[in-house]
Amino acid sequence: MAAVDSQPQSISGPVVPSLPLGSRLDGVKGVVQRIKRKVTTKQGWIGDYDYAWLCTPSLPFMKRDNRLPPFYALDDSLPLLLGMTSGLQHALAMLAGLITPPIIFASSLNLDPELSAYMISASLIGCGFLSLLQMSRIHLFKGYYLGTGLLTVVGTSFATLSTANAVFNAMYNDGTCPSTVGPDGTFVRGPCPDAYGMVLGTALVCSFFEIFLSFCSPRILKRLFPPIVTGTVILMIGASLIGESGIANWGGGANNCKLRPETGLFALCPTINAPRPLPWGSAEFIGLGFLSFSTIILVEMFGSPFMRNISIICGLVVGCVVAGATGYMSDSTIKSAPAITFLWVHRFKLGVYPPAILPMLAVYVSLAMEAIGDITASAEVSKQPVVGPIFDSRIQGGVLCDGIAGLLSALFTVTPLSTFAQNNGVIAITRCANRGAGRWCCFFLILFGTIGKISGVFLAIPNSVLGGVTTFLFANVAVSGVRVLAASGTFGRRDRFVLGAALSFGVGNLLSHDIFTHLFERVDNPGKGLKGLFDSITIVLSTPFLSAGVVATVLNLVLPHEPEEPTPVVDDSSSVDVERVDVEGQTEKSSKAY
């Protein structure tokens, strides 16, 4: 079994001595010999990993070997085949989360299929390159690093998705983007690629705020954003996405087709040009979404470890096969997509939308919160310390890389990226925390993005199939928030008060999402600057996770902490044996004094 790296690491940066030319040549020869041994030997390709365990399903009549495969730590020698298979699992586990935001962005802005397919490709390629940066551990100066040094990947942020939708709504309302009234009485949005460019430009400018946060002490960040705040924000991100996108697409579409106009007729979903358009909520749409959703459950029950890691993709595949066979899919997006593509094949006019600055700053705060929690989980599952200076430097490097990723991703024509949590489950199941697997993951992501036809396939997925899968995906985001809240320790009266006040805004806004949209309508003739401020406040208040996060952060800072319970006096003269149950479910006795 591969041993866990337990050697202490310096956080002040390695000192590289100047070596003679002969020593450096010997080092190069050693590297060449190791590569040759890796490529030409059975041990280098296969190793001692149990691949049968990885691919054996959990059927009721089959007996499974309970022995776990060896654990591969961060820098252990990793067999090539295991690196490829584990990297592919990581890439497939990320795939649904990476393609969903660009699909929703393109749908919200009514962009053409060619531009929509490019946005998916750019998301995959950008995540591949910037995940390589996040997995690195580059020493900058003093005790500061860039990257976590863990198998930590980044993906398109769901927090940006919710905020950008509010920004797009504001742009259509104030005339920045064109819209017309359709024959059935609904507002039809015209194509508005410039709105996407403004979101990218605003995100680029605001990314410097998270870069600044990364140089603050991790203790200060943890004090400002404790689990009661981060858990609330993550919970509301997942809950709002379920309502805004997941369940709406499950019914046929997340656009205006789900609304009943004054004529009393439903518009056809997803559009009148779809292969088989139907009213929103039709049984056919519900059935296709439920098929994808139930496939995820069946794979989790009976699938092999490999399949359980890619259960989301399994749900998409089954749903698309049935949808294609019954005529609900069109191959037009596949035909129009190029065979090969890359970044900057299409470009967007970068700009700054002033009302979006304040919400985007709040988004980067939430990204820093998510990064802290996800990096902690990655360190735990990788069997690395989660306290001490090394861990603090991983937090600092990860948050810094998140900020730089926000800047670079805008230049890559991708919305801000953040640390992904889904991959921690892959590490836990496969017991492979090696960064070599992460590099293979990045290779597959870049490959998937470069092959343009793959983006065309993703764009052809029916809304109902995508909704059945993303509803589960977004619900897992909400569950992550609940897990963070549960891990906060003692849930005293103060924490309950903060959570209750935050959810009053967040959940209330989610259930009645237009309550704040008319807040400043009665202000007569506001100046341009004042109107921009009003629009910013409206966007923040109208976005559930932002309003809940602001309330939770402020109350956490101003409310006094509860006094600690006094330590009871222990009488050593008498003690009794009590039973306790450890995390493995085994009962053992311990002596405890009362």
Coordinates of C-alpha atoms in Angstrom, one line a residue:
M1 CA 0.0 0.0 0.0
A2 CA 1.2 3.4 -0.9
A3 CA 2.1 5.4 2.1
V4 CA 0.7 8.8 3.0
D5 CA 3.2 11.6 2.7
S6 CA 3.9 12.5 6.3
Q7 CA 7.1 14.5 5.9
P8 CA 6.8 18.1 7.2
Q9 CA 6.7 20.7 4.4
S10 CA 8.3 24.1 4.6
I11 CA 6.0 27.0 4.0
S12 CA 8.8 29.5 3.5
G13 CA 9.7 28.0 0.1
P14 CA 12.4 25.5 -0.8
V15 CA 16.0 26.7 -1.1
V16 CA 17.5 25.3 -4.4
P17 CA 21.3 25.1 -4.2
S18 CA 23.4 25.7 -7.3
L19 CA 24.4 22.3 -8.6
P20 CA 27.4 21.4 -10.7
L21 CA 26.7 20.6 -14.4
G22 CA 27.5 17.0 -13.9
S23 CA 25.0 16.6 -11.0
R24 CA 22.3 18.3 -13.1
L25 CA 23.0 15.9 -16.0
D26 CA 22.8 12.9 -13.6
G27 CA 19.4 14.3 -12.4
V28 CA 18.1 14.5 -16.0
K29 CA 19.3 10.9 -16.7
G30 CA 17.4 9.8 -13.5
V31 CA 14.2 11.4 -14.7
V32 CA 14.6 9.8 -18.2
Q33 CA 15.1 6.4 -16.6
R34 CA 12.1 6.8 -14.3
I35 CA 9.9 7.8 -17.3
K36 CA 11.3 4.8 -19.3
R37 CA 10.6 2.4 -16.4
K38 CA 7.1 3.9 -16.1
V39 CA 6.2 3.4 -19.8
T40 CA 7.9 0.1 -20.5
T41 CA 7.0 -2.0 -17.4
K42 CA 3.8 -3.7 -16.2
Q43 CA 4.2 -2.2 -12.8
G44 CA 4.5 1.3 -14.3
W45 CA 1.3 0.8 -16.3
I46 CA -1.0 -1.2 -13.9
G47 CA 0.6 -1.2 -10.4
D48 CA -1.2 -3.1 -7.7
Y49 CA -4.6 -1.4 -7.8
D50 CA -7.7 -3.6 -7.9
Y51 CA -9.4 -2.6 -11.1
A52 CA -11.9 -5.4 -10.8
W53 CA -13.2 -3.7 -7.6
L54 CA -13.5 -0.4 -9.4
C55 CA -15.7 -1.9 -12.2
T56 CA -17.8 -4.5 -10.3
P57 CA -21.4 -3.5 -9.9
S58 CA -23.2 -3.9 -6.5
L59 CA -25.9 -6.2 -7.6
P60 CA -28.0 -7.9 -4.8
F61 CA -26.9 -11.5 -5.7
M62 CA -23.2 -10.7 -6.0
K63 CA -20.7 -10.9 -3.2
R64 CA -18.2 -8.1 -3.1
D65 CA -14.8 -8.1 -1.6
N66 CA -14.8 -5.6 1.3
R67 CA -11.1 -5.0 1.0
L68 CA -10.2 -1.5 -0.2
P69 CA -7.6 -0.8 -2.8
P70 CA -4.3 0.9 -1.7
F71 CA -4.4 4.7 -1.0
Y72 CA -2.3 6.8 -3.3
A73 CA -1.2 10.1 -1.6
L74 CA -0.4 13.4 -3.3
D75 CA 3.0 12.6 -4.7
D76 CA 3.1 8.8 -4.7
S77 CA 4.2 7.0 -7.8
L78 CA 1.0 6.5 -9.7
P79 CA 0.4 3.8 -12.4
L80 CA -0.4 5.2 -15.8
L81 CA -3.6 3.3 -16.2
L82 CA -4.9 4.3 -12.8
G83 CA -4.0 7.9 -13.4
M84 CA -6.0 7.8 -16.7
T85 CA -9.0 6.1 -15.3
S86 CA -9.1 8.2 -12.1
G87 CA -8.6 11.4 -14.1
L88 CA -11.4 10.4 -16.5
Q89 CA -13.7 9.9 -13.5
H90 CA -12.9 13.3 -12.2
A91 CA -13.5 14.9 -15.6
L92 CA -16.9 13.1 -16.0
A93 CA -17.9 13.9 -12.5
M94 CA -17.3 17.6 -13.2
L95 CA -18.9 17.6 -16.7
A96 CA -22.5 18.2 -15.8
G97 CA -21.5 21.1 -13.5
L98 CA -19.3 22.7 -16.2
I99 CA -21.8 22.6 -19.1
T100 CA -24.9 23.7 -17.1
P101 CA -23.9 27.4 -16.5
P102 CA -23.0 28.2 -20.1
I103 CA -26.2 26.5 -21.4
I104 CA -28.3 28.5 -19.0
F105 CA -26.4 31.8 -19.8
A106 CA -26.9 31.2 -23.5
S107 CA -30.6 30.4 -23.0
S108 CA -31.2 33.5 -20.9
L109 CA -29.6 35.7 -23.5
N110 CA -31.2 33.9 -26.5
L111 CA -27.8 33.3 -28.2
D112 CA -27.5 31.3 -31.4
P113 CA -26.4 27.6 -31.3
E114 CA -22.9 28.3 -32.7
L115 CA -22.1 30.9 -30.0
S116 CA -23.7 28.7 -27.3
A117 CA -21.6 25.7 -28.3
Y118 CA -18.5 27.8 -28.1
M119 CA -19.3 29.0 -24.6
I120 CA -19.5 25.3 -23.5
S121 CA -16.1 24.5 -25.1
A122 CA -14.5 27.6 -23.5
S123 CA -15.8 26.6 -20.1
L124 CA -14.3 23.1 -20.4
I125 CA -10.9 24.4 -21.8
G126 CA -10.7 27.2 -19.2
C127 CA -11.4 24.8 -16.3
G128 CA -8.8 22.4 -17.6
F129 CA -6.0 25.0 -17.7
L130 CA -7.0 26.8 -14.4
S131 CA -7.4 23.5 -12.5
L132 CA -3.7 22.8 -13.3
L133 CA -2.9 26.2 -11.7
Q134 CA -5.0 25.4 -8.6
M135 CA -3.3 22.0 -8.2
S136 CA 0.1 23.6 -8.2
R137 CA 1.9 25.0 -5.2
I138 CA 4.0 27.8 -6.4
H139 CA 6.0 29.7 -3.8
L140 CA 5.7 33.5 -4.2
F141 CA 7.4 35.3 -1.3
K142 CA 7.6 34.8 2.4
G143 CA 4.9 32.4 3.4
Y144 CA 2.6 33.1 0.4
Y145 CA 1.7 30.5 -2.2
L146 CA -0.3 30.2 -5.4
G147 CA -2.4 27.0 -5.5
T148 CA -3.3 24.4 -2.9
G149 CA -0.9 21.6 -3.8
L150 CA -3.9 19.2 -3.6
L151 CA -6.0 17.4 -6.1
T152 CA -8.2 20.5 -6.3
V153 CA -10.1 21.4 -9.5
V154 CA -12.1 24.4 -10.4
G155 CA -15.4 24.8 -12.3
T156 CA -17.8 27.5 -13.4
S157 CA -19.3 28.9 -10.3
F158 CA -23.0 28.4 -9.5
A159 CA -23.0 31.5 -7.4
T160 CA -22.2 33.5 -10.6
L161 CA -25.0 31.8 -12.4
S162 CA -27.7 33.0 -10.0
T163 CA -26.3 36.5 -9.8
A164 CA -25.8 36.8 -13.6
N165 CA -29.4 35.9 -14.2
A166 CA -30.5 38.8 -12.0
V167 CA -28.1 41.1 -13.9
F168 CA -29.5 39.9 -17.2
N169 CA -33.0 40.6 -16.0
A170 CA -31.9 44.2 -15.1
M171 CA -30.3 44.7 -18.5
Y172 CA -33.5 43.6 -20.3
N173 CA -35.6 45.8 -18.0
D174 CA -33.5 49.0 -18.5
G175 CA -33.2 48.6 -22.2
T176 CA -29.5 47.6 -22.4
C177 CA -30.7 44.4 -24.1
P178 CA -33.6 44.3 -26.6
S179 CA -36.9 42.6 -26.0
T180 CA -40.3 42.4 -27.8
V181 CA -43.8 41.3 -26.9
G182 CA -44.7 38.1 -28.6
P183 CA -48.1 37.2 -30.1
D184 CA -49.2 35.3 -27.0
G185 CA -48.4 38.3 -24.7
T186 CA -45.1 37.2 -23.3
F187 CA -41.9 39.2 -23.5
V188 CA -39.5 37.7 -26.0
R189 CA -35.8 38.4 -25.3
G190 CA -33.6 39.3 -28.2
P191 CA -30.0 38.1 -28.6
C192 CA -27.7 40.0 -26.3
P193 CA -24.1 38.8 -26.4
D194 CA -23.0 42.2 -25.1
A195 CA -24.6 41.5 -21.8
Y196 CA -22.4 38.4 -21.4
G197 CA -19.4 40.6 -22.2
M198 CA -20.4 43.1 -19.5
V199 CA -20.7 40.3 -16.9
L200 CA -17.2 39.1 -18.0
G201 CA -15.7 42.6 -17.7
T202 CA -17.3 43.3 -14.4
A203 CA -16.1 40.0 -13.1
L204 CA -12.5 40.8 -14.3
V205 CA -12.5 44.1 -12.4
C206 CA -14.0 42.6 -9.2
S207 CA -11.6 39.6 -9.1
F208 CA -9.0 41.8 -7.5
F209 CA -11.1 41.9 -4.4
E210 CA -10.7 38.1 -3.8
I211 CA -7.0 38.4 -4.7
F212 CA -6.8 41.0 -1.8
L213 CA -8.8 38.7 0.5
S214 CA -6.3 35.9 -0.1
F215 CA -3.5 37.9 1.5
C216 CA -5.5 38.4 4.7
S217 CA -4.8 36.0 7.6
P218 CA -6.8 32.8 7.3
R219 CA -7.8 33.3 10.9
I220 CA -9.4 36.6 10.0
L221 CA -11.2 35.0 7.0
K222 CA -12.5 32.2 9.3
R223 CA -13.6 34.8 11.8
L224 CA -15.4 36.9 9.1
F225 CA -16.9 33.9 7.4
P226 CA -17.5 31.1 10.0
P227 CA -19.5 28.0 9.0
I228 CA -22.8 29.6 10.1
V229 CA -22.2 32.2 7.3
T230 CA -20.7 30.0 4.6
G231 CA -23.2 27.2 5.2
T232 CA -26.1 29.6 4.8
V233 CA -24.7 31.0 1.6
I234 CA -24.1 27.6 0.0
L235 CA -27.5 26.4 1.1
M236 CA -29.3 29.3 -0.5
I237 CA -27.2 29.0 -3.7
G238 CA -28.4 25.4 -4.1
A239 CA -32.0 26.2 -3.2
S240 CA -32.3 29.2 -5.5
L241 CA -30.8 27.2 -8.5
I242 CA -33.3 24.4 -7.9
G243 CA -36.2 26.9 -8.2
E244 CA -34.8 29.2 -10.9
S245 CA -33.3 26.6 -13.3
G246 CA -33.4 22.9 -12.2
I247 CA -37.1 22.2 -11.6
A248 CA -38.2 24.8 -14.2
N249 CA -36.2 23.0 -16.9
W250 CA -37.6 19.7 -15.7
G251 CA -41.0 21.0 -16.6
G252 CA -39.8 21.9 -20.1
G253 CA -37.9 25.2 -19.9
A254 CA -36.7 27.9 -17.6
N255 CA -37.8 30.8 -19.9
N256 CA -41.1 32.5 -20.2
C257 CA -42.8 29.4 -21.6
K258 CA -43.8 28.4 -18.1
L259 CA -45.8 31.6 -17.6
R260 CA -49.6 31.9 -18.3
P261 CA -50.1 35.0 -20.4
E262 CA -53.3 37.1 -20.2
T263 CA -54.7 35.1 -23.1
G264 CA -55.0 32.1 -20.8
L265 CA -52.7 30.0 -23.0
F266 CA -49.4 28.5 -22.2
A267 CA -46.5 29.2 -24.5
L268 CA -44.9 26.0 -26.0
C269 CA -41.7 24.8 -24.4
P270 CA -38.8 25.1 -24.7
T271 CA -39.6 27.1 -27.9
I272 CA -42.0 26.8 -30.8
N273 CA -39.1 25.6 -32.9
A274 CA -38.3 22.6 -30.7
P275 CA -38.7 19.1 -32.2
R276 CA -41.8 18.4 -30.2
P277 CA -42.9 21.6 -28.3
L278 CA -45.5 21.1 -25.6
P279 CA -46.9 23.2 -22.8
W280 CA -44.8 23.7 -19.7
G281 CA -45.3 20.9 -17.2
S282 CA -46.6 18.3 -19.7
A283 CA -46.4 14.7 -18.7
E284 CA -43.9 13.9 -21.4
F285 CA -41.4 16.4 -20.0
I286 CA -42.0 15.3 -16.5
G287 CA -41.4 11.7 -17.5
L288 CA -38.1 12.4 -19.3
G289 CA -36.8 14.3 -16.4
F290 CA -37.9 11.6 -13.9
L291 CA -36.2 9.0 -16.1
S292 CA -32.9 10.8 -15.8
F293 CA -33.4 11.4 -12.1
S294 CA -34.3 7.8 -11.3
T295 CA -31.3 6.6 -13.3
I296 CA -29.0 8.5 -10.9
I297 CA -30.6 6.7 -8.0
L298 CA -30.4 3.3 -9.6
V299 CA -26.7 3.8 -10.4
E300 CA -26.0 4.8 -6.8
M301 CA -27.8 1.7 -5.6
F302 CA -26.3 -0.9 -8.0
G303 CA -23.5 0.7 -10.0
S304 CA -19.8 0.0 -9.7
P305 CA -17.6 2.6 -7.9
F306 CA -16.6 3.9 -11.4
M307 CA -20.3 4.3 -12.4
R308 CA -21.3 5.9 -9.1
N309 CA -18.6 8.6 -9.6
I310 CA -20.3 9.5 -13.0
S311 CA -23.9 8.9 -12.0
I312 CA -24.9 12.4 -13.4
I313 CA -23.5 11.5 -16.8
C314 CA -25.3 8.1 -16.7
G315 CA -28.6 10.0 -16.0
L316 CA -27.9 12.3 -19.0
V317 CA -27.1 9.4 -21.3
V318 CA -30.2 7.4 -20.5
G319 CA -32.4 10.4 -20.7
C320 CA -31.0 11.5 -24.1
V321 CA -31.3 7.9 -25.5
V322 CA -35.0 7.8 -24.7
A323 CA -35.5 11.4 -25.8
G324 CA -33.8 10.8 -29.1
A325 CA -35.8 7.7 -29.8
T326 CA -39.1 9.4 -29.1
G327 CA -38.3 12.5 -31.2
Y328 CA -37.5 15.1 -28.5
M329 CA -33.9 15.8 -29.6
S330 CA -32.6 17.6 -32.7
D331 CA -29.2 17.1 -34.2
S332 CA -29.0 20.7 -35.6
T333 CA -26.7 21.9 -32.9
I334 CA -24.4 18.9 -33.5
K335 CA -24.3 19.7 -37.3
S336 CA -23.6 23.4 -36.7
A337 CA -20.8 22.8 -34.2
P338 CA -17.3 22.8 -35.6
A339 CA -15.2 19.7 -35.5
I340 CA -12.3 21.4 -33.6
T341 CA -12.4 24.6 -31.6
F342 CA -10.5 26.5 -29.0
L343 CA -10.5 29.7 -26.9
W344 CA -11.1 33.1 -28.7
V345 CA -12.8 31.5 -31.7
H346 CA -15.6 33.8 -30.7
R347 CA -15.0 36.9 -28.6
F348 CA -17.3 39.2 -26.5
K349 CA -17.0 42.9 -26.1
L350 CA -15.8 43.4 -22.6
G351 CA -17.4 46.1 -20.6
V352 CA -18.4 47.1 -17.0
Y353 CA -22.0 47.2 -16.0
P354 CA -22.0 49.5 -12.9
P355 CA -25.1 48.1 -11.2
A356 CA -23.4 44.6 -11.3
I357 CA -20.3 45.7 -9.4
L358 CA -21.7 45.4 -5.9
P359 CA -23.3 42.0 -6.5
M360 CA -20.2 40.7 -8.2
L361 CA -18.1 41.8 -5.2
A362 CA -20.5 39.8 -3.0
V363 CA -20.1 36.8 -5.4
Y364 CA -16.3 36.9 -4.9
V365 CA -16.8 36.9 -1.2
S366 CA -19.0 33.8 -1.5
L367 CA -16.3 32.2 -3.8
A368 CA -13.7 32.7 -1.0
M369 CA -16.1 31.1 1.5
E370 CA -16.7 28.1 -0.8
A371 CA -13.0 27.8 -1.4
I372 CA -12.2 27.6 2.3
G373 CA -14.7 24.8 2.9
D374 CA -13.9 22.8 -0.3
I375 CA -10.1 23.0 0.3
T376 CA -10.6 21.8 3.9
A377 CA -12.7 18.9 2.6
S378 CA -10.0 18.1 0.0
A379 CA -7.3 18.1 2.6
E380 CA -9.3 15.8 4.9
V381 CA -10.1 13.2 2.1
S382 CA -6.4 13.4 0.9
K383 CA -5.2 12.6 4.5
Q384 CA -3.4 15.9 4.8
P385 CA -3.4 18.0 8.0
V386 CA -6.3 20.5 8.4
V387 CA -4.7 22.6 11.1
G388 CA -1.4 24.4 11.3
P389 CA 0.7 26.6 9.0
I390 CA 0.8 24.2 6.1
F391 CA -2.9 24.0 5.9
D392 CA -3.3 27.8 6.3
S393 CA -0.9 28.2 3.4
R394 CA -3.1 25.9 1.3
I395 CA -6.1 28.0 2.2
Q396 CA -4.3 31.2 1.3
G397 CA -3.0 29.7 -2.0
G398 CA -6.3 28.3 -3.0
V399 CA -8.2 31.6 -2.4
L400 CA -5.5 33.5 -4.3
C401 CA -5.8 31.1 -7.2
D402 CA -9.6 31.5 -7.1
G403 CA -9.2 35.2 -7.5
I404 CA -6.6 34.9 -10.3
A405 CA -8.9 32.3 -12.0
G406 CA -11.7 34.9 -11.9
L407 CA -9.4 37.4 -13.8
L408 CA -8.0 34.8 -16.3
S409 CA -11.4 33.2 -16.9
A410 CA -12.8 36.5 -18.0
L411 CA -10.0 36.7 -20.5
F412 CA -10.8 33.1 -21.5
T413 CA -14.5 34.3 -22.2
V414 CA -15.6 32.2 -19.2
T415 CA -17.5 33.4 -16.1
P416 CA -15.7 33.2 -12.7
L417 CA -14.4 29.8 -11.7
S418 CA -14.4 28.4 -8.2
T419 CA -13.1 25.4 -6.4
F420 CA -15.3 22.3 -7.0
A421 CA -16.5 20.0 -4.3
Q422 CA -17.8 17.1 -6.4
N423 CA -14.3 15.7 -6.9
N424 CA -13.8 15.0 -3.2
G425 CA -16.3 12.1 -3.5
V426 CA -14.3 10.7 -6.3
I427 CA -11.1 10.8 -4.1
A428 CA -13.0 9.1 -1.3
I429 CA -14.3 6.3 -3.4
T430 CA -11.2 5.6 -5.5
R431 CA -8.7 6.2 -2.7
C432 CA -6.6 8.1 -5.2
A433 CA -5.6 11.6 -4.0
N434 CA -2.6 11.8 -6.4
R435 CA -2.1 15.0 -8.3
G436 CA -1.1 12.9 -11.3
A437 CA -4.8 11.9 -11.6
G438 CA -5.7 15.5 -11.5
R439 CA -3.4 16.4 -14.4
W440 CA -5.1 13.6 -16.4
C441 CA -8.4 15.1 -15.5
C442 CA -7.3 18.5 -16.9
F443 CA -6.1 16.8 -20.1
F444 CA -9.5 15.2 -20.6
L445 CA -11.3 18.5 -19.9
I446 CA -9.2 20.3 -22.5
L447 CA -9.7 17.5 -24.9
F448 CA -13.5 17.5 -24.5
G449 CA -13.6 21.3 -25.0
T450 CA -11.3 21.2 -28.1
I451 CA -13.6 18.7 -29.9
G452 CA -16.4 21.1 -30.9
K453 CA -18.9 18.4 -31.7
I454 CA -19.0 17.4 -28.0
S455 CA -20.3 20.8 -27.2
G456 CA -23.0 20.4 -29.9
V457 CA -24.1 17.1 -28.3
F458 CA -24.4 18.8 -24.9
L459 CA -26.4 21.7 -26.4
A460 CA -28.8 19.1 -28.0
I461 CA -29.8 17.7 -24.5
P462 CA -33.6 18.4 -24.0
N463 CA -34.4 20.8 -21.3
S464 CA -36.4 18.3 -19.4
V465 CA -33.6 15.8 -19.3
L466 CA -31.1 18.5 -18.2
G467 CA -33.6 19.6 -15.6
G468 CA -34.0 16.1 -14.1
V469 CA -30.2 15.9 -13.7
T470 CA -29.4 19.5 -12.6
T471 CA -32.2 19.4 -10.0
F472 CA -30.3 16.6 -8.3
L473 CA -27.0 18.5 -8.9
F474 CA -28.2 21.7 -7.4
A475 CA -29.8 19.9 -4.5
N476 CA -26.4 18.5 -3.7
V477 CA -25.1 22.0 -3.5
A478 CA -27.8 22.8 -0.9
V479 CA -26.9 19.6 1.0
S480 CA -23.3 20.8 1.1
G481 CA -24.5 23.9 2.8
V482 CA -26.4 21.8 5.4
R483 CA -23.3 19.8 6.0
V484 CA -21.3 22.9 6.6
L485 CA -23.9 24.2 9.1
A486 CA -24.0 20.8 10.8
A487 CA -20.2 20.8 11.1
S488 CA -20.2 24.2 12.8
G489 CA -20.3 22.4 16.3
T490 CA -22.6 23.6 19.0
F491 CA -25.6 25.1 17.4
G492 CA -26.5 27.5 20.2
R493 CA -29.1 30.2 20.4
R494 CA -26.9 32.8 18.7
D495 CA -26.3 30.6 15.7
R496 CA -30.0 29.8 15.4
F497 CA -30.8 33.5 15.5
V498 CA -28.3 34.4 12.8
L499 CA -29.5 31.5 10.6
G500 CA -33.2 32.4 11.2
A501 CA -32.7 36.0 10.3
A502 CA -30.7 35.2 7.2
L503 CA -33.2 32.6 5.9
S504 CA -36.0 35.1 6.5
F505 CA -34.5 37.2 3.6
G506 CA -33.2 34.3 1.6
V507 CA -36.1 31.9 1.6
G508 CA -38.7 34.7 1.6
N509 CA -37.0 36.2 -1.5
L510 CA -36.9 32.7 -3.1
L511 CA -40.6 32.2 -2.6
S512 CA -41.6 35.7 -3.6
H513 CA -38.8 36.7 -5.9
D514 CA -40.2 40.0 -7.1
I515 CA -40.7 41.6 -3.7
F516 CA -37.7 43.9 -4.0
T517 CA -37.9 44.7 -7.8
H518 CA -40.2 47.7 -7.2
L519 CA -38.3 49.1 -4.2
F520 CA -37.1 52.3 -5.8
E521 CA -39.6 52.8 -8.6
R522 CA -41.3 55.7 -6.8
V523 CA -38.0 57.8 -6.7
D524 CA -38.5 60.7 -9.1
N525 CA -35.8 61.4 -11.7
P526 CA -32.8 59.8 -9.9
G527 CA -29.4 60.7 -11.4
K528 CA -27.4 58.2 -13.4
G529 CA -25.1 57.4 -10.5
L530 CA -28.0 57.1 -8.0
K531 CA -30.0 54.9 -10.3
G532 CA -27.0 52.6 -10.7
L533 CA -26.7 52.3 -6.9
F534 CA -30.4 51.6 -6.7
D535 CA -30.1 48.9 -9.3
S536 CA -27.1 47.3 -7.5
I537 CA -29.1 47.2 -4.2
T538 CA -32.1 45.7 -6.0
I539 CA -29.9 43.0 -7.6
V540 CA -28.4 42.1 -4.2
L541 CA -31.8 42.0 -2.5
S542 CA -33.4 40.1 -5.3
T543 CA -30.7 37.3 -5.3
P544 CA -31.5 34.9 -2.4
F545 CA -28.0 33.9 -1.5
L546 CA -26.6 37.4 -1.6
S547 CA -29.3 38.9 0.7
A548 CA -29.0 35.9 3.1
G549 CA -25.2 36.2 3.1
V550 CA -25.2 39.9 3.8
V551 CA -27.6 39.4 6.8
A552 CA -25.6 36.5 8.1
T553 CA -22.3 38.2 7.8
V554 CA -23.5 41.5 9.5
L555 CA -25.3 39.7 12.4
N556 CA -22.3 37.4 13.0
L557 CA -20.1 40.5 13.4
V558 CA -22.4 42.6 15.6
L559 CA -24.1 40.0 17.8
P560 CA -22.3 39.2 21.1
H561 CA -21.1 35.7 21.5
E562 CA -22.7 33.5 24.2
P563 CA -20.6 33.0 27.3
E564 CA -19.0 29.6 27.5
E565 CA -20.3 26.9 29.8
P566 CA -18.1 26.7 33.0
T567 CA -16.0 23.6 33.1
P568 CA -17.4 21.1 35.6
V569 CA -15.3 20.1 38.6
V570 CA -14.1 16.5 38.2
D571 CA -14.1 14.3 41.3
D572 CA -11.5 11.6 40.7
S573 CA -12.7 9.6 43.7
S574 CA -15.5 8.0 41.8
S575 CA -15.8 7.0 38.2
V576 CA -18.0 4.7 36.2
D577 CA -17.5 2.9 33.0
V578 CA -19.7 4.2 30.2
E579 CA -20.1 2.9 26.6
R580 CA -19.5 5.0 23.6
V581 CA -20.0 4.3 19.9
D582 CA -17.2 5.4 17.6
V583 CA -17.6 6.5 14.0
E584 CA -17.2 3.0 12.7
G585 CA -20.2 1.8 14.8
Q586 CA -18.1 -0.3 17.2
T587 CA -19.0 -0.1 20.9
E588 CA -16.2 0.3 23.3
K589 CA -15.9 1.1 27.0
S590 CA -14.2 4.1 28.6
S591 CA -13.9 5.3 32.1
K592 CA -15.4 8.7 32.7
A593 CA -15.5 10.6 36.0
Y594 CA -18.7 12.3 37.2

